[in-house]
């Protein structure tokens, strides 16, 4: 079971198509917390590379992870909660992101299920053909990491609610004492 600081930053992680952006949007909306989309923080060259059908390398990902870590620190150091999406596929990537008050939320699904989702998603730079490479790179979080995992079979609203209940989170409204 993950430890939660009073005002955590949740890193919604998993392969492309696992539903990070969708669930993070619903979750941040329910909680009234800041939201950042990791896809928007990539250097342009990374987006161009993925768009052209090549998986990113570790070297491509380090500068991006540093940007994400900066957003996380800005929040944890100021006691501000937040939700950010980041594939965070490898343990050494999560090492760059982890810290006091950071909880990983791993969206876990089978290749078939996620492939189905990606084939019906349109207008996104990430080609479905890169899914195989995402699973090849994935190192699932282990017990020594501060994380929860979620099977991606429910609706986005149900998944967001499960995260809230599992971590015992309170939104901006309830935290301010209103009923
Ligand atoms: N719980 C869900 N049930 C059904 N469909 C979903 C669910 N969550 C997300 N989807 C759909 O699956 C597709 C992938 O979701 P989304 O873009 O949120 O994934 P992602 O992990 O952010 O992907 P990427 O890393 O490539 O940005 C979208 O078309 C989205 O509408
Ligand atoms: O680590 C990676 O390979 C990339 O970051 C991808 O996962 C994308 O950011 C995104 O998830 C695709 O839209």
PDB file of C-alpha atoms and ligand atoms in Angstrom:
ATOM      1  CA  UNK A   1       0.000   0.000   0.000  1.00  0.00           C
ATOM      2  CA  UNK A   2       1.358   3.395  -0.983  1.00  0.00           C
ATOM      3  CA  UNK A   3       2.049   6.033   1.655  1.00  0.00           C
ATOM      4  CA  UNK A   4       0.304   9.321   1.011  1.00  0.00           C
ATOM      5  CA  UNK A   5       1.581  12.638   2.180  1.00  0.00           C
ATOM      6  CA  UNK A   6      -1.187  15.056   3.086  1.00  0.00           C
ATOM      7  CA  UNK A   7      -0.799  16.875  -0.223  1.00  0.00           C
ATOM      8  CA  UNK A   8       0.669  14.345  -2.642  1.00  0.00           C
ATOM      9  CA  UNK A   9       1.671  14.691  -6.248  1.00  0.00           C
ATOM     10  CA  UNK A  10       0.328  11.756  -8.228  1.00  0.00           C
ATOM     11  CA  UNK A  11       2.317  10.580 -11.232  1.00  0.00           C
ATOM     12  CA  UNK A  12      -0.078   8.715 -13.510  1.00  0.00           C
ATOM     13  CA  UNK A  13       2.148   6.233 -15.325  1.00  0.00           C
ATOM     14  CA  UNK A  14       1.934   3.401 -17.848  1.00  0.00           C
ATOM     15  CA  UNK A  15       2.399   2.672 -21.519  1.00  0.00           C
ATOM     16  CA  UNK A  16       0.975   4.831 -24.278  1.00  0.00           C
ATOM     17  CA  UNK A  17      -2.786   4.312 -24.455  1.00  0.00           C
ATOM     18  CA  UNK A  18      -3.209   3.027 -20.908  1.00  0.00           C
ATOM     19  CA  UNK A  19      -5.439   6.025 -20.247  1.00  0.00           C
ATOM     20  CA  UNK A  20      -3.093   8.354 -18.347  1.00  0.00           C
ATOM     21  CA  UNK A  21      -4.363  11.619 -19.843  1.00  0.00           C
ATOM     22  CA  UNK A  22      -8.006  10.605 -19.613  1.00  0.00           C
ATOM     23  CA  UNK A  23      -7.887   9.423 -16.004  1.00  0.00           C
ATOM     24  CA  UNK A  24      -5.620  12.269 -14.870  1.00  0.00           C
ATOM     25  CA  UNK A  25      -8.053  14.817 -16.297  1.00  0.00           C
ATOM     26  CA  UNK A  26     -11.017  13.316 -14.460  1.00  0.00           C
ATOM     27  CA  UNK A  27      -9.034  12.902 -11.245  1.00  0.00           C
ATOM     28  CA  UNK A  28      -7.624  16.436 -11.160  1.00  0.00           C
ATOM     29  CA  UNK A  29     -11.087  17.775 -11.964  1.00  0.00           C
ATOM     30  CA  UNK A  30     -12.693  15.826  -9.103  1.00  0.00           C
ATOM     31  CA  UNK A  31     -10.002  16.881  -6.642  1.00  0.00           C
ATOM     32  CA  UNK A  32      -9.580  20.463  -7.856  1.00  0.00           C
ATOM     33  CA  UNK A  33      -5.822  19.904  -8.107  1.00  0.00           C
ATOM     34  CA  UNK A  34      -3.255  21.220 -10.595  1.00  0.00           C
ATOM     35  CA  UNK A  35      -2.837  19.039 -13.671  1.00  0.00           C
ATOM     36  CA  UNK A  36       0.089  18.714 -16.065  1.00  0.00           C
ATOM     37  CA  UNK A  37       0.212  16.602 -19.207  1.00  0.00           C
ATOM     38  CA  UNK A  38       3.612  14.991 -19.672  1.00  0.00           C
ATOM     39  CA  UNK A  39       3.069  14.730 -23.433  1.00  0.00           C
ATOM     40  CA  UNK A  40       3.062  18.544 -23.625  1.00  0.00           C
ATOM     41  CA  UNK A  41       6.432  18.797 -21.857  1.00  0.00           C
ATOM     42  CA  UNK A  42       8.442  16.792 -24.390  1.00  0.00           C
ATOM     43  CA  UNK A  43      11.161  18.635 -26.302  1.00  0.00           C
ATOM     44  CA  UNK A  44       9.975  19.113 -29.894  1.00  0.00           C
ATOM     45  CA  UNK A  45      12.570  16.671 -31.196  1.00  0.00           C
ATOM     46  CA  UNK A  46      11.054  13.889 -29.082  1.00  0.00           C
ATOM     47  CA  UNK A  47       7.584  14.465 -30.469  1.00  0.00           C
ATOM     48  CA  UNK A  48       8.959  14.520 -34.021  1.00  0.00           C
ATOM     49  CA  UNK A  49      10.801  11.277 -33.397  1.00  0.00           C
ATOM     50  CA  UNK A  50       7.726   9.457 -32.039  1.00  0.00           C
ATOM     51  CA  UNK A  51       5.583  10.891 -34.809  1.00  0.00           C
ATOM     52  CA  UNK A  52       8.057   9.483 -37.324  1.00  0.00           C
ATOM     53  CA  UNK A  53       7.609   6.042 -35.755  1.00  0.00           C
ATOM     54  CA  UNK A  54      10.800   5.685 -33.693  1.00  0.00           C
ATOM     55  CA  UNK A  55      10.751   4.851 -29.996  1.00  0.00           C
ATOM     56  CA  UNK A  56      12.583   7.245 -27.684  1.00  0.00           C
ATOM     57  CA  UNK A  57      15.900   6.233 -26.158  1.00  0.00           C
ATOM     58  CA  UNK A  58      17.021   6.848 -22.581  1.00  0.00           C
ATOM     59  CA  UNK A  59      19.027   9.845 -23.850  1.00  0.00           C
ATOM     60  CA  UNK A  60      15.912  11.313 -25.459  1.00  0.00           C
ATOM     61  CA  UNK A  61      13.932  10.863 -22.272  1.00  0.00           C
ATOM     62  CA  UNK A  62      16.330  12.319 -19.651  1.00  0.00           C
ATOM     63  CA  UNK A  63      15.726  16.035 -20.471  1.00  0.00           C
ATOM     64  CA  UNK A  64      11.967  15.406 -20.535  1.00  0.00           C
ATOM     65  CA  UNK A  65      12.067  13.623 -17.175  1.00  0.00           C
ATOM     66  CA  UNK A  66      13.990  16.561 -15.706  1.00  0.00           C
ATOM     67  CA  UNK A  67      11.202  18.919 -16.798  1.00  0.00           C
ATOM     68  CA  UNK A  68       8.613  16.648 -15.197  1.00  0.00           C
ATOM     69  CA  UNK A  69      10.686  16.351 -12.021  1.00  0.00           C
ATOM     70  CA  UNK A  70      10.833  20.168 -11.906  1.00  0.00           C
ATOM     71  CA  UNK A  71       7.033  20.421 -12.009  1.00  0.00           C
ATOM     72  CA  UNK A  72       6.738  17.796  -9.278  1.00  0.00           C
ATOM     73  CA  UNK A  73       9.286  19.549  -7.020  1.00  0.00           C
ATOM     74  CA  UNK A  74       7.589  22.914  -7.509  1.00  0.00           C
ATOM     75  CA  UNK A  75       4.495  21.339  -6.021  1.00  0.00           C
ATOM     76  CA  UNK A  76       5.919  19.135  -3.270  1.00  0.00           C
ATOM     77  CA  UNK A  77       8.231  21.877  -2.013  1.00  0.00           C
ATOM     78  CA  UNK A  78       5.293  24.262  -1.723  1.00  0.00           C
ATOM     79  CA  UNK A  79       2.923  21.697  -0.213  1.00  0.00           C
ATOM     80  CA  UNK A  80       0.697  21.865  -3.282  1.00  0.00           C
ATOM     81  CA  UNK A  81      -1.013  18.708  -4.516  1.00  0.00           C
ATOM     82  CA  UNK A  82      -1.082  17.872  -8.183  1.00  0.00           C
ATOM     83  CA  UNK A  83      -1.561  15.282 -10.889  1.00  0.00           C
ATOM     84  CA  UNK A  84       0.921  14.765 -13.725  1.00  0.00           C
ATOM     85  CA  UNK A  85       1.043  12.184 -16.491  1.00  0.00           C
ATOM     86  CA  UNK A  86       4.293  10.521 -17.457  1.00  0.00           C
ATOM     87  CA  UNK A  87       4.851   7.076 -18.932  1.00  0.00           C
ATOM     88  CA  UNK A  88       7.747   6.604 -16.429  1.00  0.00           C
ATOM     89  CA  UNK A  89       8.345   3.205 -17.955  1.00  0.00           C
ATOM     90  CA  UNK A  90      11.640   2.275 -16.314  1.00  0.00           C
ATOM     91  CA  UNK A  91      12.649   2.200 -12.685  1.00  0.00           C
ATOM     92  CA  UNK A  92      15.588   4.529 -13.350  1.00  0.00           C
ATOM     93  CA  UNK A  93      13.194   7.073 -14.857  1.00  0.00           C
ATOM     94  CA  UNK A  94      11.044   6.923 -11.726  1.00  0.00           C
ATOM     95  CA  UNK A  95      14.213   7.444  -9.667  1.00  0.00           C
ATOM     96  CA  UNK A  96      14.399  10.925 -11.248  1.00  0.00           C
ATOM     97  CA  UNK A  97      10.784  11.665 -10.275  1.00  0.00           C
ATOM     98  CA  UNK A  98      10.347  10.084  -6.864  1.00  0.00           C
ATOM     99  CA  UNK A  99      10.569  11.974  -3.580  1.00  0.00           C
ATOM    100  CA  UNK A 100       8.684  12.845  -0.419  1.00  0.00           C
ATOM    101  CA  UNK A 101       4.996  13.203  -1.274  1.00  0.00           C
ATOM    102  CA  UNK A 102       5.224  11.578  -4.715  1.00  0.00           C
ATOM    103  CA  UNK A 103       2.951   8.597  -5.395  1.00  0.00           C
ATOM    104  CA  UNK A 104       2.991   6.633  -8.656  1.00  0.00           C
ATOM    105  CA  UNK A 105      -0.337   5.401 -10.017  1.00  0.00           C
ATOM    106  CA  UNK A 106       0.365   2.594 -12.464  1.00  0.00           C
ATOM    107  CA  UNK A 107      -2.337   1.983 -15.075  1.00  0.00           C
ATOM    108  CA  UNK A 108      -1.966  -1.655 -15.937  1.00  0.00           C
ATOM    109  CA  UNK A 109      -3.567  -3.341 -18.926  1.00  0.00           C
ATOM    110  CA  UNK A 110      -2.913  -6.100 -21.425  1.00  0.00           C
ATOM    111  CA  UNK A 111      -1.301  -5.364 -24.774  1.00  0.00           C
ATOM    112  CA  UNK A 112      -4.495  -6.444 -26.542  1.00  0.00           C
ATOM    113  CA  UNK A 113      -6.735  -4.175 -24.514  1.00  0.00           C
ATOM    114  CA  UNK A 114      -4.500  -1.137 -24.909  1.00  0.00           C
ATOM    115  CA  UNK A 115      -3.898  -1.836 -28.576  1.00  0.00           C
ATOM    116  CA  UNK A 116      -7.679  -1.789 -29.111  1.00  0.00           C
ATOM    117  CA  UNK A 117      -7.877   1.583 -27.423  1.00  0.00           C
ATOM    118  CA  UNK A 118      -5.053   3.020 -29.485  1.00  0.00           C
ATOM    119  CA  UNK A 119      -6.507   1.850 -32.755  1.00  0.00           C
ATOM    120  CA  UNK A 120      -9.646   3.865 -32.081  1.00  0.00           C
ATOM    121  CA  UNK A 121      -7.794   6.983 -30.869  1.00  0.00           C
ATOM    122  CA  UNK A 122      -7.320   9.704 -33.468  1.00  0.00           C
ATOM    123  CA  UNK A 123      -5.394  12.962 -33.667  1.00  0.00           C
ATOM    124  CA  UNK A 124      -2.538  11.985 -31.335  1.00  0.00           C
ATOM    125  CA  UNK A 125       1.137  12.106 -32.322  1.00  0.00           C
ATOM    126  CA  UNK A 126       1.945   8.681 -30.887  1.00  0.00           C
ATOM    127  CA  UNK A 127       1.554   5.908 -33.506  1.00  0.00           C
ATOM    128  CA  UNK A 128      -0.112   2.692 -32.239  1.00  0.00           C
ATOM    129  CA  UNK A 129       2.790   0.762 -33.822  1.00  0.00           C
ATOM    130  CA  UNK A 130       5.041   1.982 -31.010  1.00  0.00           C
ATOM    131  CA  UNK A 131       3.030   0.108 -28.388  1.00  0.00           C
ATOM    132  CA  UNK A 132       5.229  -2.989 -28.647  1.00  0.00           C
ATOM    133  CA  UNK A 133       8.313  -0.898 -27.819  1.00  0.00           C
ATOM    134  CA  UNK A 134       6.474   0.641 -24.851  1.00  0.00           C
ATOM    135  CA  UNK A 135       5.823  -2.828 -23.394  1.00  0.00           C
ATOM    136  CA  UNK A 136       9.435  -3.827 -24.124  1.00  0.00           C
ATOM    137  CA  UNK A 137      10.663  -0.835 -22.121  1.00  0.00           C
ATOM    138  CA  UNK A 138       8.167  -1.223 -19.269  1.00  0.00           C
ATOM    139  CA  UNK A 139       9.559  -2.187 -15.870  1.00  0.00           C
ATOM    140  CA  UNK A 140       6.562  -2.501 -13.600  1.00  0.00           C
ATOM    141  CA  UNK A 141       6.902  -0.786 -10.227  1.00  0.00           C
ATOM    142  CA  UNK A 142       8.041  -3.048  -7.396  1.00  0.00           C
ATOM    143  CA  UNK A 143       7.174  -3.229  -3.691  1.00  0.00           C
ATOM    144  CA  UNK A 144       9.960  -0.828  -2.661  1.00  0.00           C
ATOM    145  CA  UNK A 145       8.375   1.955  -4.741  1.00  0.00           C
ATOM    146  CA  UNK A 146       5.610   4.200  -3.458  1.00  0.00           C
ATOM    147  CA  UNK A 147       2.834   3.218  -5.848  1.00  0.00           C
ATOM    148  CA  UNK A 148      -0.590   1.777  -6.407  1.00  0.00           C
ATOM    149  CA  UNK A 149      -1.687  -0.062  -9.506  1.00  0.00           C
ATOM    150  CA  UNK A 150      -5.006  -0.084 -11.235  1.00  0.00           C
ATOM    151  CA  UNK A 151      -6.392  -2.500 -13.793  1.00  0.00           C
ATOM    152  CA  UNK A 152      -7.660  -0.429 -16.701  1.00  0.00           C
ATOM    153  CA  UNK A 153     -11.023  -2.067 -17.212  1.00  0.00           C
ATOM    154  CA  UNK A 154     -13.453   0.413 -15.677  1.00  0.00           C
ATOM    155  CA  UNK A 155     -14.691   3.759 -16.953  1.00  0.00           C
ATOM    156  CA  UNK A 156     -12.410   6.790 -16.454  1.00  0.00           C
ATOM    157  CA  UNK A 157     -14.716   8.102 -13.695  1.00  0.00           C
ATOM    158  CA  UNK A 158     -14.644   4.752 -11.878  1.00  0.00           C
ATOM    159  CA  UNK A 159     -10.871   4.532 -12.214  1.00  0.00           C
ATOM    160  CA  UNK A 160     -10.487   8.055 -10.798  1.00  0.00           C
ATOM    161  CA  UNK A 161     -12.795   7.171  -7.909  1.00  0.00           C
ATOM    162  CA  UNK A 162     -10.787   4.013  -7.191  1.00  0.00           C
ATOM    163  CA  UNK A 163      -7.599   6.086  -6.969  1.00  0.00           C
ATOM    164  CA  UNK A 164      -9.270   8.563  -4.616  1.00  0.00           C
ATOM    165  CA  UNK A 165     -10.555   5.795  -2.352  1.00  0.00           C
ATOM    166  CA  UNK A 166      -7.394   3.682  -2.368  1.00  0.00           C
ATOM    167  CA  UNK A 167      -5.250   6.646  -1.406  1.00  0.00           C
ATOM    168  CA  UNK A 168      -7.866   8.274   0.845  1.00  0.00           C
ATOM    169  CA  UNK A 169      -7.584  11.593  -1.018  1.00  0.00           C
ATOM    170  CA  UNK A 170      -9.545  14.702  -0.297  1.00  0.00           C
ATOM    171  CA  UNK A 171     -10.248  17.394  -2.850  1.00  0.00           C
ATOM    172  CA  UNK A 172      -9.904  21.145  -2.523  1.00  0.00           C
ATOM    173  CA  UNK A 173     -13.559  21.479  -1.464  1.00  0.00           C
ATOM    174  CA  UNK A 174     -13.659  18.803   1.231  1.00  0.00           C
ATOM    175  CA  UNK A 175     -10.162  19.723   2.480  1.00  0.00           C
ATOM    176  CA  UNK A 176     -11.373  23.252   3.153  1.00  0.00           C
ATOM    177  CA  UNK A 177     -13.916  21.846   5.578  1.00  0.00           C
ATOM    178  CA  UNK A 178     -17.087  22.290   3.513  1.00  0.00           C
ATOM    179  CA  UNK A 179     -19.650  19.493   3.563  1.00  0.00           C
TER     180      UNK A 179
HETATM  181  N1  LIG B   1     -11.169   3.886 -18.798  1.00  0.00           N
HETATM  182  C1  LIG B   1     -11.261   3.955 -20.123  1.00  0.00           C
HETATM  183  N2  LIG B   1     -12.199   3.255 -20.765  1.00  0.00           N
HETATM  184  C2  LIG B   1     -12.292   3.306 -22.100  1.00  0.00           C
HETATM  185  N3  LIG B   1     -11.490   4.030 -22.905  1.00  0.00           N
HETATM  186  C3  LIG B   1     -10.542   4.753 -22.321  1.00  0.00           C
HETATM  187  C4  LIG B   1     -10.375   4.756 -20.910  1.00  0.00           C
HETATM  188  N4  LIG B   1      -9.336   5.556 -20.609  1.00  0.00           N
HETATM  189  C5  LIG B   1      -8.880   6.020 -21.792  1.00  0.00           C
HETATM  190  N5  LIG B   1      -9.605   5.559 -22.814  1.00  0.00           N
HETATM  191  C6  LIG B   1      -9.401   5.817 -24.260  1.00  0.00           C
HETATM  192  O1  LIG B   1      -8.185   5.154 -24.626  1.00  0.00           O
HETATM  193  C7  LIG B   1      -7.396   5.978 -25.473  1.00  0.00           C
HETATM  194  C8  LIG B   1      -6.050   6.234 -24.810  1.00  0.00           C
HETATM  195  O2  LIG B   1      -6.241   7.031 -23.662  1.00  0.00           O
HETATM  196  P1  LIG B   1      -5.236   8.201 -23.278  1.00  0.00           P
HETATM  197  O3  LIG B   1      -4.947   9.063 -24.463  1.00  0.00           O
HETATM  198  O4  LIG B   1      -5.777   8.849 -22.065  1.00  0.00           O
HETATM  199  O5  LIG B   1      -3.934   7.321 -22.924  1.00  0.00           O
HETATM  200  P2  LIG B   1      -2.473   7.814 -22.523  1.00  0.00           P
HETATM  201  O6  LIG B   1      -1.926   6.774 -21.612  1.00  0.00           O
HETATM  202  O7  LIG B   1      -2.500   9.207 -22.038  1.00  0.00           O
HETATM  203  O8  LIG B   1      -1.721   7.740 -23.904  1.00  0.00           O
HETATM  204  P3  LIG B   1      -0.378   8.516 -24.352  1.00  0.00           P
HETATM  205  O9  LIG B   1       0.675   8.130 -23.396  1.00  0.00           O
HETATM  206  O10 LIG B   1      -0.123   7.960 -25.718  1.00  0.00           O
HETATM  207  O11 LIG B   1      -0.682   9.973 -24.348  1.00  0.00           O
HETATM  208  C9  LIG B   1      -8.204   7.255 -25.717  1.00  0.00           C
HETATM  209  O12 LIG B   1      -8.881   7.134 -26.938  1.00  0.00           O
HETATM  210  C10 LIG B   1      -9.176   7.293 -24.552  1.00  0.00           C
HETATM  211  O13 LIG B   1     -10.374   7.943 -24.885  1.00  0.00           O
HETATM  212  O1  LIG B   2       8.399   7.434 -22.715  1.00  0.00           O
HETATM  213  C1  LIG B   2       7.946   7.438 -23.858  1.00  0.00           C
HETATM  214  O2  LIG B   2       8.134   6.595 -24.717  1.00  0.00           O
HETATM  215  C2  LIG B   2       7.093   8.573 -24.263  1.00  0.00           C
HETATM  216  O3  LIG B   2       7.067   9.498 -23.279  1.00  0.00           O
HETATM  217  C3  LIG B   2       5.697   8.149 -24.580  1.00  0.00           C
HETATM  218  O4  LIG B   2       5.199   7.274 -23.615  1.00  0.00           O
HETATM  219  C4  LIG B   2       4.846   9.384 -24.763  1.00  0.00           C
HETATM  220  O5  LIG B   2       5.139  10.428 -23.898  1.00  0.00           O
HETATM  221  C5  LIG B   2       3.445   9.219 -24.634  1.00  0.00           C
HETATM  222  O6  LIG B   2       3.065   8.355 -23.602  1.00  0.00           O
HETATM  223  C6  LIG B   2       2.871   8.951 -25.956  1.00  0.00           C
HETATM  224  O7  LIG B   2       1.835   9.756 -26.131  1.00  0.00           O
END
